[in-house]
PDB file of C-alpha atoms and ligand atoms in Angstrom:
ATOM      1  CA  UNK D   1      73.597  96.252  90.147  1.00 76.00           C
ATOM      2  CA  UNK D   2      75.274  97.897  93.120  1.00 84.00           C
ATOM      3  CA  UNK D   3      73.624 101.119  94.304  1.00 85.00           C
ATOM      4  CA  UNK D   4      75.272 104.485  93.660  1.00 90.00           C
ATOM      5  CA  UNK D   5      77.138 105.881  96.658  1.00 89.00           C
ATOM      6  CA  UNK D   6      78.278 109.213  95.216  1.00 90.00           C
ATOM      7  CA  UNK D   7      76.406 112.159  93.727  1.00 89.00           C
ATOM      8  CA  UNK D   8      78.114 111.798  90.330  1.00 88.00           C
ATOM      9  CA  UNK D   9      77.220 108.096  90.107  1.00 91.00           C
ATOM     10  CA  UNK D  10      73.668 108.919  91.242  1.00 91.00           C
ATOM     11  CA  UNK D  11      73.246 111.268  88.316  1.00 90.00           C
ATOM     12  CA  UNK D  12      74.610 108.629  85.894  1.00 91.00           C
ATOM     13  CA  UNK D  13      72.128 106.129  87.353  1.00 92.00           C
ATOM     14  CA  UNK D  14      69.191 108.534  86.883  1.00 92.00           C
ATOM     15  CA  UNK D  15      70.167 109.266  83.274  1.00 92.00           C
ATOM     16  CA  UNK D  16      70.571 105.534  82.583  1.00 92.00           C
ATOM     17  CA  UNK D  17      67.091 104.691  83.844  1.00 93.00           C
ATOM     18  CA  UNK D  18      65.406 107.589  82.054  1.00 92.00           C
ATOM     19  CA  UNK D  19      67.077 106.679  78.743  1.00 91.00           C
ATOM     20  CA  UNK D  20      66.263 103.015  79.258  1.00 93.00           C
ATOM     21  CA  UNK D  21      62.629 103.819  80.108  1.00 91.00           C
ATOM     22  CA  UNK D  22      62.278 106.083  77.056  1.00 88.00           C
ATOM     23  CA  UNK D  23      63.860 103.463  74.795  1.00 90.00           C
ATOM     24  CA  UNK D  24      61.507 100.826  76.210  1.00 93.00           C
ATOM     25  CA  UNK D  25      58.433 102.978  75.481  1.00 90.00           C
ATOM     26  CA  UNK D  26      59.513 103.521  71.881  1.00 90.00           C
ATOM     27  CA  UNK D  27      60.278  99.803  71.477  1.00 93.00           C
ATOM     28  CA  UNK D  28      56.826  98.894  72.795  1.00 94.00           C
ATOM     29  CA  UNK D  29      55.232 101.452  70.451  1.00 89.00           C
ATOM     30  CA  UNK D  30      57.016  99.952  67.447  1.00 90.00           C
ATOM     31  CA  UNK D  31      55.986  96.433  68.505  1.00 94.00           C
ATOM     32  CA  UNK D  32      52.353  97.552  68.824  1.00 92.00           C
ATOM     33  CA  UNK D  33      52.493  99.064  65.351  1.00 86.00           C
ATOM     34  CA  UNK D  34      53.990  95.842  64.027  1.00 88.00           C
ATOM     35  CA  UNK D  35      51.276  93.736  65.622  1.00 89.00           C
ATOM     36  CA  UNK D  36      48.605  96.086  64.313  1.00 85.00           C
ATOM     37  CA  UNK D  37      50.016  96.001  60.775  1.00 82.00           C
ATOM     38  CA  UNK D  38      50.154  92.198  60.796  1.00 84.00           C
ATOM     39  CA  UNK D  39      46.573  91.828  61.985  1.00 82.00           C
ATOM     40  CA  UNK D  40      44.768  94.435  59.935  1.00 76.00           C
ATOM     41  CA  UNK D  41      44.775  94.474  56.186  1.00 71.00           C
ATOM     42  CA  UNK D  42      45.116  98.158  56.093  1.00 64.00           C
ATOM     43  CA  UNK D  43      45.481  99.493  52.612  1.00 68.00           C
ATOM     44  CA  UNK D  44      45.261 103.125  53.464  1.00 72.00           C
ATOM     45  CA  UNK D  45      48.789 103.542  54.963  1.00 74.00           C
ATOM     46  CA  UNK D  46      50.243 106.869  54.046  1.00 81.00           C
ATOM     47  CA  UNK D  47      53.930 106.159  53.504  1.00 82.00           C
ATOM     48  CA  UNK D  48      54.980 109.835  53.457  1.00 86.00           C
ATOM     49  CA  UNK D  49      53.430 110.452  56.872  1.00 86.00           C
ATOM     50  CA  UNK D  50      55.148 107.425  58.443  1.00 84.00           C
ATOM     51  CA  UNK D  51      58.541 107.930  56.817  1.00 88.00           C
ATOM     52  CA  UNK D  52      58.752 111.645  57.589  1.00 91.00           C
ATOM     53  CA  UNK D  53      56.711 111.662  60.776  1.00 88.00           C
ATOM     54  CA  UNK D  54      57.942 108.421  62.328  1.00 85.00           C
ATOM     55  CA  UNK D  55      61.380 108.312  60.770  1.00 86.00           C
ATOM     56  CA  UNK D  56      62.532 111.930  60.956  1.00 90.00           C
ATOM     57  CA  UNK D  57      60.326 114.244  63.033  1.00 92.00           C
ATOM     58  CA  UNK D  58      59.655 111.885  65.933  1.00 90.00           C
ATOM     59  CA  UNK D  59      63.289 110.803  66.586  1.00 88.00           C
ATOM     60  CA  UNK D  60      64.521 114.376  66.092  1.00 92.00           C
ATOM     61  CA  UNK D  61      62.081 115.660  68.729  1.00 92.00           C
ATOM     62  CA  UNK D  62      62.776 112.825  71.173  1.00 90.00           C
ATOM     63  CA  UNK D  63      66.558 113.062  70.829  1.00 90.00           C
ATOM     64  CA  UNK D  64      66.534 116.854  71.107  1.00 93.00           C
ATOM     65  CA  UNK D  65      64.405 116.684  74.259  1.00 92.00           C
ATOM     66  CA  UNK D  66      66.679 114.039  75.816  1.00 90.00           C
ATOM     67  CA  UNK D  67      69.771 116.012  74.887  1.00 91.00           C
ATOM     68  CA  UNK D  68      68.362 119.150  76.526  1.00 93.00           C
ATOM     69  CA  UNK D  69      67.523 117.155  79.638  1.00 92.00           C
ATOM     70  CA  UNK D  70      70.892 115.363  79.906  1.00 90.00           C
ATOM     71  CA  UNK D  71      73.118 118.377  79.185  1.00 90.00           C
ATOM     72  CA  UNK D  72      72.875 120.050  82.622  1.00 87.00           C
ATOM     73  CA  UNK D  73      73.381 116.635  84.257  1.00 85.00           C
ATOM     74  CA  UNK D  74      76.777 116.061  82.673  1.00 83.00           C
ATOM     75  CA  UNK D  75      79.743 116.457  85.033  1.00 78.00           C
ATOM     76  CA  UNK D  76      81.767 119.613  84.469  1.00 76.00           C
ATOM     77  CA  UNK D  77      84.844 119.058  82.336  1.00 75.00           C
ATOM     78  CA  UNK D  78      86.882 121.291  84.630  1.00 78.00           C
ATOM     79  CA  UNK D  79      84.977 121.302  87.913  1.00 80.00           C
ATOM     80  CA  UNK D  80      85.659 124.174  90.300  1.00 85.00           C
ATOM     81  CA  UNK D  81      86.271 122.664  93.724  1.00 85.00           C
ATOM     82  CA  UNK D  82      84.339 124.292  96.578  1.00 88.00           C
ATOM     83  CA  UNK D  83      86.559 125.973  99.173  1.00 88.00           C
ATOM     84  CA  UNK D  84      86.016 123.165 101.683  1.00 88.00           C
ATOM     85  CA  UNK D  85      86.765 120.351  99.201  1.00 91.00           C
ATOM     86  CA  UNK D  86      89.313 117.730 100.152  1.00 93.00           C
ATOM     87  CA  UNK D  87      91.979 117.441  97.465  1.00 93.00           C
ATOM     88  CA  UNK D  88      93.300 113.959  96.754  1.00 95.00           C
ATOM     89  CA  UNK D  89      95.988 113.490  94.119  1.00 95.00           C
ATOM     90  CA  UNK D  90      96.117 110.054  92.522  1.00 96.00           C
ATOM     91  CA  UNK D  91      99.009 109.120  90.255  1.00 96.00           C
ATOM     92  CA  UNK D  92      98.691 105.873  88.324  1.00 96.00           C
ATOM     93  CA  UNK D  93     101.710 103.616  87.839  1.00 95.00           C
ATOM     94  CA  UNK D  94     102.055 100.272  86.067  1.00 93.00           C
ATOM     95  CA  UNK D  95     100.190  98.740  88.003  1.00 93.00           C
ATOM     96  CA  UNK D  96      99.283 100.525  91.186  1.00 95.00           C
ATOM     97  CA  UNK D  97      97.980 103.847  92.502  1.00 96.00           C
ATOM     98  CA  UNK D  98      99.933 106.471  94.404  1.00 95.00           C
ATOM     99  CA  UNK D  99      97.641 108.526  96.635  1.00 96.00           C
ATOM    100  CA  UNK D 100      98.556 111.902  98.114  1.00 94.00           C
ATOM    101  CA  UNK D 101      96.791 114.063 100.697  1.00 94.00           C
ATOM    102  CA  UNK D 102      97.847 117.391 102.105  1.00 87.00           C
ATOM    103  CA  UNK D 103      98.167 117.484 105.884  1.00 80.00           C
ATOM    104  CA  UNK D 104      96.235 120.658 106.740  1.00 75.00           C
ATOM    105  CA  UNK D 105      98.207 121.179 109.967  1.00 77.00           C
ATOM    106  CA  UNK D 106     101.789 120.824 108.739  1.00 80.00           C
ATOM    107  CA  UNK D 107     101.249 121.379 105.012  1.00 79.00           C
ATOM    108  CA  UNK D 108     103.260 118.231 104.314  1.00 81.00           C
ATOM    109  CA  UNK D 109     102.137 115.559 101.856  1.00 87.00           C
ATOM    110  CA  UNK D 110     100.711 112.363 103.271  1.00 91.00           C
ATOM    111  CA  UNK D 111     101.422 109.535 100.841  1.00 93.00           C
ATOM    112  CA  UNK D 112      99.707 106.169 100.695  1.00 93.00           C
ATOM    113  CA  UNK D 113      98.778 103.711  97.960  1.00 93.00           C
ATOM    114  CA  UNK D 114      95.967 101.676  96.424  1.00 95.00           C
ATOM    115  CA  UNK D 115      93.358 102.642  98.980  1.00 95.00           C
ATOM    116  CA  UNK D 116      91.679 106.023  99.165  1.00 96.00           C
ATOM    117  CA  UNK D 117      89.761 107.071 102.224  1.00 96.00           C
ATOM    118  CA  UNK D 118      87.337 109.952 101.953  1.00 96.00           C
ATOM    119  CA  UNK D 119      84.935 111.675 104.336  1.00 96.00           C
ATOM    120  CA  UNK D 120      81.220 111.157 103.733  1.00 96.00           C
ATOM    121  CA  UNK D 121      79.174 114.221 102.784  1.00 93.00           C
ATOM    122  CA  UNK D 122      82.166 116.379 101.883  1.00 93.00           C
ATOM    123  CA  UNK D 123      83.178 117.212  98.305  1.00 94.00           C
ATOM    124  CA  UNK D 124      86.347 115.419  97.235  1.00 95.00           C
ATOM    125  CA  UNK D 125      88.358 116.805  94.352  1.00 94.00           C
ATOM    126  CA  UNK D 126      90.416 114.083  92.698  1.00 94.00           C
ATOM    127  CA  UNK D 127      93.430 115.352  90.753  1.00 94.00           C
ATOM    128  CA  UNK D 128      94.378 112.484  88.454  1.00 95.00           C
ATOM    129  CA  UNK D 129      97.568 111.904  86.540  1.00 96.00           C
ATOM    130  CA  UNK D 130      99.911 109.120  85.445  1.00 97.00           C
ATOM    131  CA  UNK D 131     103.604 108.344  85.840  1.00 95.00           C
ATOM    132  CA  UNK D 132     103.927 106.246  82.683  1.00 94.00           C
ATOM    133  CA  UNK D 133     101.171 105.227  80.249  1.00 96.00           C
ATOM    134  CA  UNK D 134      97.466 106.095  80.027  1.00 97.00           C
ATOM    135  CA  UNK D 135      95.346 104.605  82.797  1.00 97.00           C
ATOM    136  CA  UNK D 136      91.766 105.367  83.785  1.00 97.00           C
ATOM    137  CA  UNK D 137      90.287 105.951  87.229  1.00 97.00           C
ATOM    138  CA  UNK D 138      86.943 104.269  87.643  1.00 96.00           C
ATOM    139  CA  UNK D 139      85.000 103.653  90.848  1.00 95.00           C
ATOM    140  CA  UNK D 140      81.551 102.914  89.387  1.00 94.00           C
ATOM    141  CA  UNK D 141      79.622 103.429  92.619  1.00 94.00           C
ATOM    142  CA  UNK D 142      81.094 106.924  93.025  1.00 94.00           C
ATOM    143  CA  UNK D 143      81.464 108.472  89.571  1.00 92.00           C
ATOM    144  CA  UNK D 144      82.081 107.934  85.891  1.00 91.00           C
ATOM    145  CA  UNK D 145      85.559 107.071  84.656  1.00 93.00           C
ATOM    146  CA  UNK D 146      88.309 109.602  84.013  1.00 94.00           C
ATOM    147  CA  UNK D 147      91.481 108.952  82.026  1.00 95.00           C
ATOM    148  CA  UNK D 148      94.832 109.495  83.724  1.00 96.00           C
ATOM    149  CA  UNK D 149      97.352 110.919  81.300  1.00 96.00           C
ATOM    150  CA  UNK D 150     101.103 111.319  81.786  1.00 96.00           C
ATOM    151  CA  UNK D 151     102.066 114.990  82.066  1.00 95.00           C
ATOM    152  CA  UNK D 152      98.507 116.185  82.566  1.00 94.00           C
ATOM    153  CA  UNK D 153      96.035 116.666  85.411  1.00 93.00           C
ATOM    154  CA  UNK D 154      92.432 115.574  85.000  1.00 93.00           C
ATOM    155  CA  UNK D 155      89.750 116.104  87.602  1.00 92.00           C
ATOM    156  CA  UNK D 156      86.731 114.499  89.202  1.00 92.00           C
ATOM    157  CA  UNK D 157      84.519 116.102  91.816  1.00 92.00           C
ATOM    158  CA  UNK D 158      82.671 113.569  93.969  1.00 92.00           C
ATOM    159  CA  UNK D 159      80.691 113.591  97.185  1.00 93.00           C
ATOM    160  CA  UNK D 160      80.160 110.224  98.861  1.00 94.00           C
ATOM    161  CA  UNK D 161      76.643 109.973 100.237  1.00 93.00           C
ATOM    162  CA  UNK D 162      77.098 107.167 102.743  1.00 93.00           C
ATOM    163  CA  UNK D 163      79.923 105.197 104.397  1.00 95.00           C
ATOM    164  CA  UNK D 164      81.122 102.073 102.623  1.00 94.00           C
ATOM    165  CA  UNK D 165      83.890 100.343 100.699  1.00 95.00           C
ATOM    166  CA  UNK D 166      83.734 100.644  96.913  1.00 95.00           C
ATOM    167  CA  UNK D 167      85.916  98.809  94.477  1.00 95.00           C
ATOM    168  CA  UNK D 168      87.559 100.649  91.634  1.00 95.00           C
ATOM    169  CA  UNK D 169      89.394  99.425  88.601  1.00 96.00           C
ATOM    170  CA  UNK D 170      91.783 100.803  86.007  1.00 97.00           C
ATOM    171  CA  UNK D 171      89.577 101.188  82.937  1.00 96.00           C
ATOM    172  CA  UNK D 172      92.151 101.773  80.204  1.00 96.00           C
ATOM    173  CA  UNK D 173      94.380  98.962  78.946  1.00 96.00           C
ATOM    174  CA  UNK D 174      97.834  99.735  80.340  1.00 96.00           C
ATOM    175  CA  UNK D 175      99.845  96.535  79.877  1.00 93.00           C
ATOM    176  CA  UNK D 176      99.991  92.935  81.029  1.00 92.00           C
ATOM    177  CA  UNK D 177      98.545  93.503  84.506  1.00 94.00           C
ATOM    178  CA  UNK D 178      95.870  96.031  83.606  1.00 95.00           C
ATOM    179  CA  UNK D 179      93.170  93.683  84.880  1.00 94.00           C
ATOM    180  CA  UNK D 180      94.931  93.442  88.250  1.00 93.00           C
ATOM    181  CA  UNK D 181      95.103  97.174  88.766  1.00 95.00           C
ATOM    182  CA  UNK D 182      92.281  97.624  91.231  1.00 95.00           C
ATOM    183  CA  UNK D 183      91.780  99.972  94.145  1.00 95.00           C
ATOM    184  CA  UNK D 184      89.331 100.534  96.966  1.00 95.00           C
ATOM    185  CA  UNK D 185      87.722 103.716  98.160  1.00 96.00           C
ATOM    186  CA  UNK D 186      86.568 103.748 101.779  1.00 96.00           C
ATOM    187  CA  UNK D 187      83.928 106.301 102.822  1.00 96.00           C
ATOM    188  CA  UNK D 188      84.284 107.283 106.497  1.00 95.00           C
ATOM    189  CA  UNK D 189      82.353 109.607 108.790  1.00 96.00           C
ATOM    190  CA  UNK D 190      84.241 112.950 108.904  1.00 94.00           C
ATOM    191  CA  UNK D 191      85.578 112.413 112.432  1.00 95.00           C
ATOM    192  CA  UNK D 192      86.870 108.942 111.626  1.00 95.00           C
ATOM    193  CA  UNK D 193      88.425 110.316 108.470  1.00 94.00           C
ATOM    194  CA  UNK D 194      90.244 113.115 110.333  1.00 92.00           C
ATOM    195  CA  UNK D 195      91.605 110.574 112.817  1.00 92.00           C
ATOM    196  CA  UNK D 196      92.724 108.312 109.976  1.00 93.00           C
ATOM    197  CA  UNK D 197      94.494 111.146 108.124  1.00 93.00           C
ATOM    198  CA  UNK D 198      96.248 112.279 111.298  1.00 90.00           C
ATOM    199  CA  UNK D 199      97.465 108.710 111.840  1.00 90.00           C
ATOM    200  CA  UNK D 200      98.654 108.438 108.236  1.00 91.00           C
ATOM    201  CA  UNK D 201     100.697 111.620 108.661  1.00 90.00           C
ATOM    202  CA  UNK D 202     102.694 110.078 111.484  1.00 90.00           C
ATOM    203  CA  UNK D 203     105.913 108.114 110.867  1.00 90.00           C
ATOM    204  CA  UNK D 204     105.818 104.322 111.022  1.00 90.00           C
ATOM    205  CA  UNK D 205     105.255 102.536 114.316  1.00 89.00           C
ATOM    206  CA  UNK D 206     108.384 101.144 115.951  1.00 89.00           C
ATOM    207  CA  UNK D 207     108.693  97.331 115.996  1.00 90.00           C
ATOM    208  CA  UNK D 208     106.937  96.010 119.089  1.00 91.00           C
ATOM    209  CA  UNK D 209     108.225  92.425 119.123  1.00 93.00           C
ATOM    210  CA  UNK D 210     111.556  90.740 118.335  1.00 93.00           C
ATOM    211  CA  UNK D 211     109.991  89.226 115.230  1.00 93.00           C
ATOM    212  CA  UNK D 212     108.831  92.594 113.941  1.00 93.00           C
ATOM    213  CA  UNK D 213     112.340  93.922 114.592  1.00 93.00           C
ATOM    214  CA  UNK D 214     113.709  91.024 112.555  1.00 93.00           C
ATOM    215  CA  UNK D 215     111.244  91.931 109.787  1.00 92.00           C
ATOM    216  CA  UNK D 216     112.347  95.549 109.739  1.00 93.00           C
ATOM    217  CA  UNK D 217     116.003  94.493 109.606  1.00 93.00           C
ATOM    218  CA  UNK D 218     115.231  92.158 106.698  1.00 92.00           C
ATOM    219  CA  UNK D 219     113.478  95.046 104.891  1.00 93.00           C
ATOM    220  CA  UNK D 220     116.688  97.065 105.110  1.00 93.00           C
ATOM    221  CA  UNK D 221     119.066  94.124 104.500  1.00 93.00           C
ATOM    222  CA  UNK D 222     117.175  93.091 101.336  1.00 91.00           C
ATOM    223  CA  UNK D 223     117.194  96.736 100.153  1.00 92.00           C
ATOM    224  CA  UNK D 224     113.397  96.834  99.929  1.00 93.00           C
ATOM    225  CA  UNK D 225     113.892 100.478 100.920  1.00 91.00           C
ATOM    226  CA  UNK D 226     115.472 101.218  97.531  1.00 93.00           C
ATOM    227  CA  UNK D 227     111.917 101.182  96.126  1.00 94.00           C
ATOM    228  CA  UNK D 228     109.625 101.530  99.151  1.00 93.00           C
ATOM    229  CA  UNK D 229     109.499 104.386 101.627  1.00 93.00           C
ATOM    230  CA  UNK D 230     108.590 103.634 105.214  1.00 93.00           C
ATOM    231  CA  UNK D 231     108.683 107.051 106.874  1.00 92.00           C
ATOM    232  CA  UNK D 232     110.812 106.898 109.994  1.00 91.00           C
ATOM    233  CA  UNK D 233     112.750 103.892 108.680  1.00 90.00           C
ATOM    234  CA  UNK D 234     113.896 104.924 105.212  1.00 90.00           C
ATOM    235  CA  UNK D 235     112.737 107.770 102.985  1.00 88.00           C
ATOM    236  CA  UNK D 236     114.632 107.059  99.791  1.00 88.00           C
ATOM    237  CA  UNK D 237     112.306 104.672  97.934  1.00 88.00           C
ATOM    238  CA  UNK D 238     110.207 106.277  95.193  1.00 88.00           C
ATOM    239  CA  UNK D 239     109.564 103.438  92.710  1.00 92.00           C
ATOM    240  CA  UNK D 240     107.083 101.371  94.692  1.00 92.00           C
ATOM    241  CA  UNK D 241     104.160 102.121  96.999  1.00 94.00           C
ATOM    242  CA  UNK D 242     104.791 103.958 100.279  1.00 93.00           C
ATOM    243  CA  UNK D 243     104.470 101.332 103.019  1.00 93.00           C
ATOM    244  CA  UNK D 244     104.528 103.585 106.112  1.00 93.00           C
ATOM    245  CA  UNK D 245     101.023 102.516 107.169  1.00 93.00           C
ATOM    246  CA  UNK D 246     100.726  99.419 105.018  1.00 93.00           C
ATOM    247  CA  UNK D 247      99.148  97.417 107.841  1.00 91.00           C
ATOM    248  CA  UNK D 248      96.149  99.752 107.943  1.00 93.00           C
ATOM    249  CA  UNK D 249      95.154  98.935 104.361  1.00 93.00           C
ATOM    250  CA  UNK D 250      92.490  96.360 103.592  1.00 93.00           C
ATOM    251  CA  UNK D 251      94.183  94.934 100.496  1.00 93.00           C
ATOM    252  CA  UNK D 252      97.585  94.545  98.925  1.00 91.00           C
ATOM    253  CA  UNK D 253      98.929  94.275  95.406  1.00 89.00           C
ATOM    254  CA  UNK D 254      96.605  97.081  94.185  1.00 92.00           C
ATOM    255  CA  UNK D 255      93.365  95.628  95.483  1.00 91.00           C
ATOM    256  CA  UNK D 256      93.898  92.014  94.473  1.00 90.00           C
ATOM    257  CA  UNK D 257      94.701  90.174  97.745  1.00 90.00           C
ATOM    258  CA  UNK D 258      93.383  90.664 101.255  1.00 93.00           C
ATOM    259  CA  UNK D 259      95.916  92.138 103.632  1.00 93.00           C
ATOM    260  CA  UNK D 260      96.122  89.113 105.929  1.00 93.00           C
ATOM    261  CA  UNK D 261      99.184  87.103 107.107  1.00 92.00           C
ATOM    262  CA  UNK D 262      98.428  84.559 104.333  1.00 92.00           C
ATOM    263  CA  UNK D 263      98.031  87.283 101.716  1.00 91.00           C
ATOM    264  CA  UNK D 264     101.299  88.938 102.711  1.00 92.00           C
ATOM    265  CA  UNK D 265     103.171  85.619 102.702  1.00 90.00           C
ATOM    266  CA  UNK D 266     101.877  84.732  99.232  1.00 90.00           C
ATOM    267  CA  UNK D 267     102.632  88.187  97.894  1.00 92.00           C
ATOM    268  CA  UNK D 268     106.213  88.390  99.160  1.00 92.00           C
ATOM    269  CA  UNK D 269     107.193  84.925  97.970  1.00 90.00           C
ATOM    270  CA  UNK D 270     105.201  84.658  94.729  1.00 91.00           C
ATOM    271  CA  UNK D 271     104.464  88.139  93.415  1.00 91.00           C
ATOM    272  CA  UNK D 272     105.734  87.236  89.936  1.00 92.00           C
ATOM    273  CA  UNK D 273     103.279  84.332  89.750  1.00 91.00           C
ATOM    274  CA  UNK D 274     100.410  86.469  91.019  1.00 91.00           C
ATOM    275  CA  UNK D 275     101.219  89.642  89.066  1.00 91.00           C
ATOM    276  CA  UNK D 276     103.753  88.743  86.438  1.00 90.00           C
ATOM    277  CA  UNK D 277     105.694  91.715  85.122  1.00 88.00           C
ATOM    278  CA  UNK D 278     105.324  93.838  88.263  1.00 90.00           C
ATOM    279  CA  UNK D 279     108.584  95.615  89.084  1.00 90.00           C
ATOM    280  CA  UNK D 280     109.097  93.711  92.352  1.00 92.00           C
ATOM    281  CA  UNK D 281     110.812  90.306  92.241  1.00 91.00           C
ATOM    282  CA  UNK D 282     109.487  87.232  94.060  1.00 92.00           C
ATOM    283  CA  UNK D 283     111.331  86.768  97.343  1.00 91.00           C
ATOM    284  CA  UNK D 284     111.005  82.986  97.405  1.00 89.00           C
ATOM    285  CA  UNK D 285     114.764  82.744  97.926  1.00 90.00           C
ATOM    286  CA  UNK D 286     114.312  84.027 101.498  1.00 89.00           C
ATOM    287  CA  UNK D 287     113.828  81.411 104.215  1.00 91.00           C
ATOM    288  CA  UNK D 288     110.372  80.979 105.735  1.00 90.00           C
ATOM    289  CA  UNK D 289     111.126  82.621 109.125  1.00 91.00           C
ATOM    290  CA  UNK D 290     112.482  85.751 107.406  1.00 91.00           C
ATOM    291  CA  UNK D 291     109.441  85.984 105.125  1.00 92.00           C
ATOM    292  CA  UNK D 292     107.168  85.528 108.104  1.00 92.00           C
ATOM    293  CA  UNK D 293     109.001  88.243 110.050  1.00 92.00           C
ATOM    294  CA  UNK D 294     108.749  90.624 107.081  1.00 93.00           C
ATOM    295  CA  UNK D 295     105.010  89.979 106.740  1.00 93.00           C
ATOM    296  CA  UNK D 296     104.574  90.382 110.475  1.00 92.00           C
ATOM    297  CA  UNK D 297     106.342  93.729 110.563  1.00 94.00           C
ATOM    298  CA  UNK D 298     104.469  95.010 107.491  1.00 94.00           C
ATOM    299  CA  UNK D 299     101.161  93.986 109.040  1.00 93.00           C
ATOM    300  CA  UNK D 300     102.074  95.898 112.219  1.00 92.00           C
ATOM    301  CA  UNK D 301     102.619  99.152 110.292  1.00 93.00           C
ATOM    302  CA  UNK D 302      99.201 100.452 111.306  1.00 90.00           C
TER     303      UNK D 302
HETATM  304 CU1  CUA I 401      96.245 100.929  84.555  1.00 85.37          CU
HETATM  305 CU2  CUA I 401      94.891  99.711  83.052  1.00 85.37          CU
END
């Protein structure tokens, strides 16, 4: 079992162990009684005492006590975010995650996808919704799961307790590629987080080599920009993930491939084999140098 990295997950872990420990004690007690009844030829069992005492009073007391103990540990249904909380809006799509931050300097939205970075030790208020069907946001090491419903905002309040990378997964069946709808949350020290967010707010880096230039031209020539925004290159795409700083992400395809030259090449040419039914077609009709240039340019979008 991976250790909890967020306060909400920590509380779930504590409750789990207490309930497990209590259940174990009761199980051992029952086993002892069983062993005792098998060994002794007791004839003086008082059935009323055991049925009412052991079958009604005892479980009622134990369950009531556990209920009273667990109740204050449940997460708030509508948590009130502290004034200094970072607000992150996550909108689920079939089958990827749109992630939105507010740039505190300019007030503009900073949009990214499939990877959420958060500062350690600061409360993060996730506002969760969906663009199409019901999905569910679940990063087990940070918090319990929360459904993402179209036309509605749900909330999770989480504080990461240490830096790290935690895998998340859509936890509500949402179609053919539900299982391949993963995400990663990266916990950063506050300073590193501020630097990252400032970088994400900037437009895309200009191509630095002829090959990257060729990749950017292919992106426009193939009309990739009809679905994908790369700020500074084309702002019209709304259907697919924002790729402005794609190269800075650890994974692609909603957490399923590593963001390496090999991963990008496989993804561009064979997406329909890897994630059949995704809205993007396989670009295996492009020649190898063009695909390589595209992958190169995307990787350079730091
Ligand atoms: Cu999205 Cu399952």
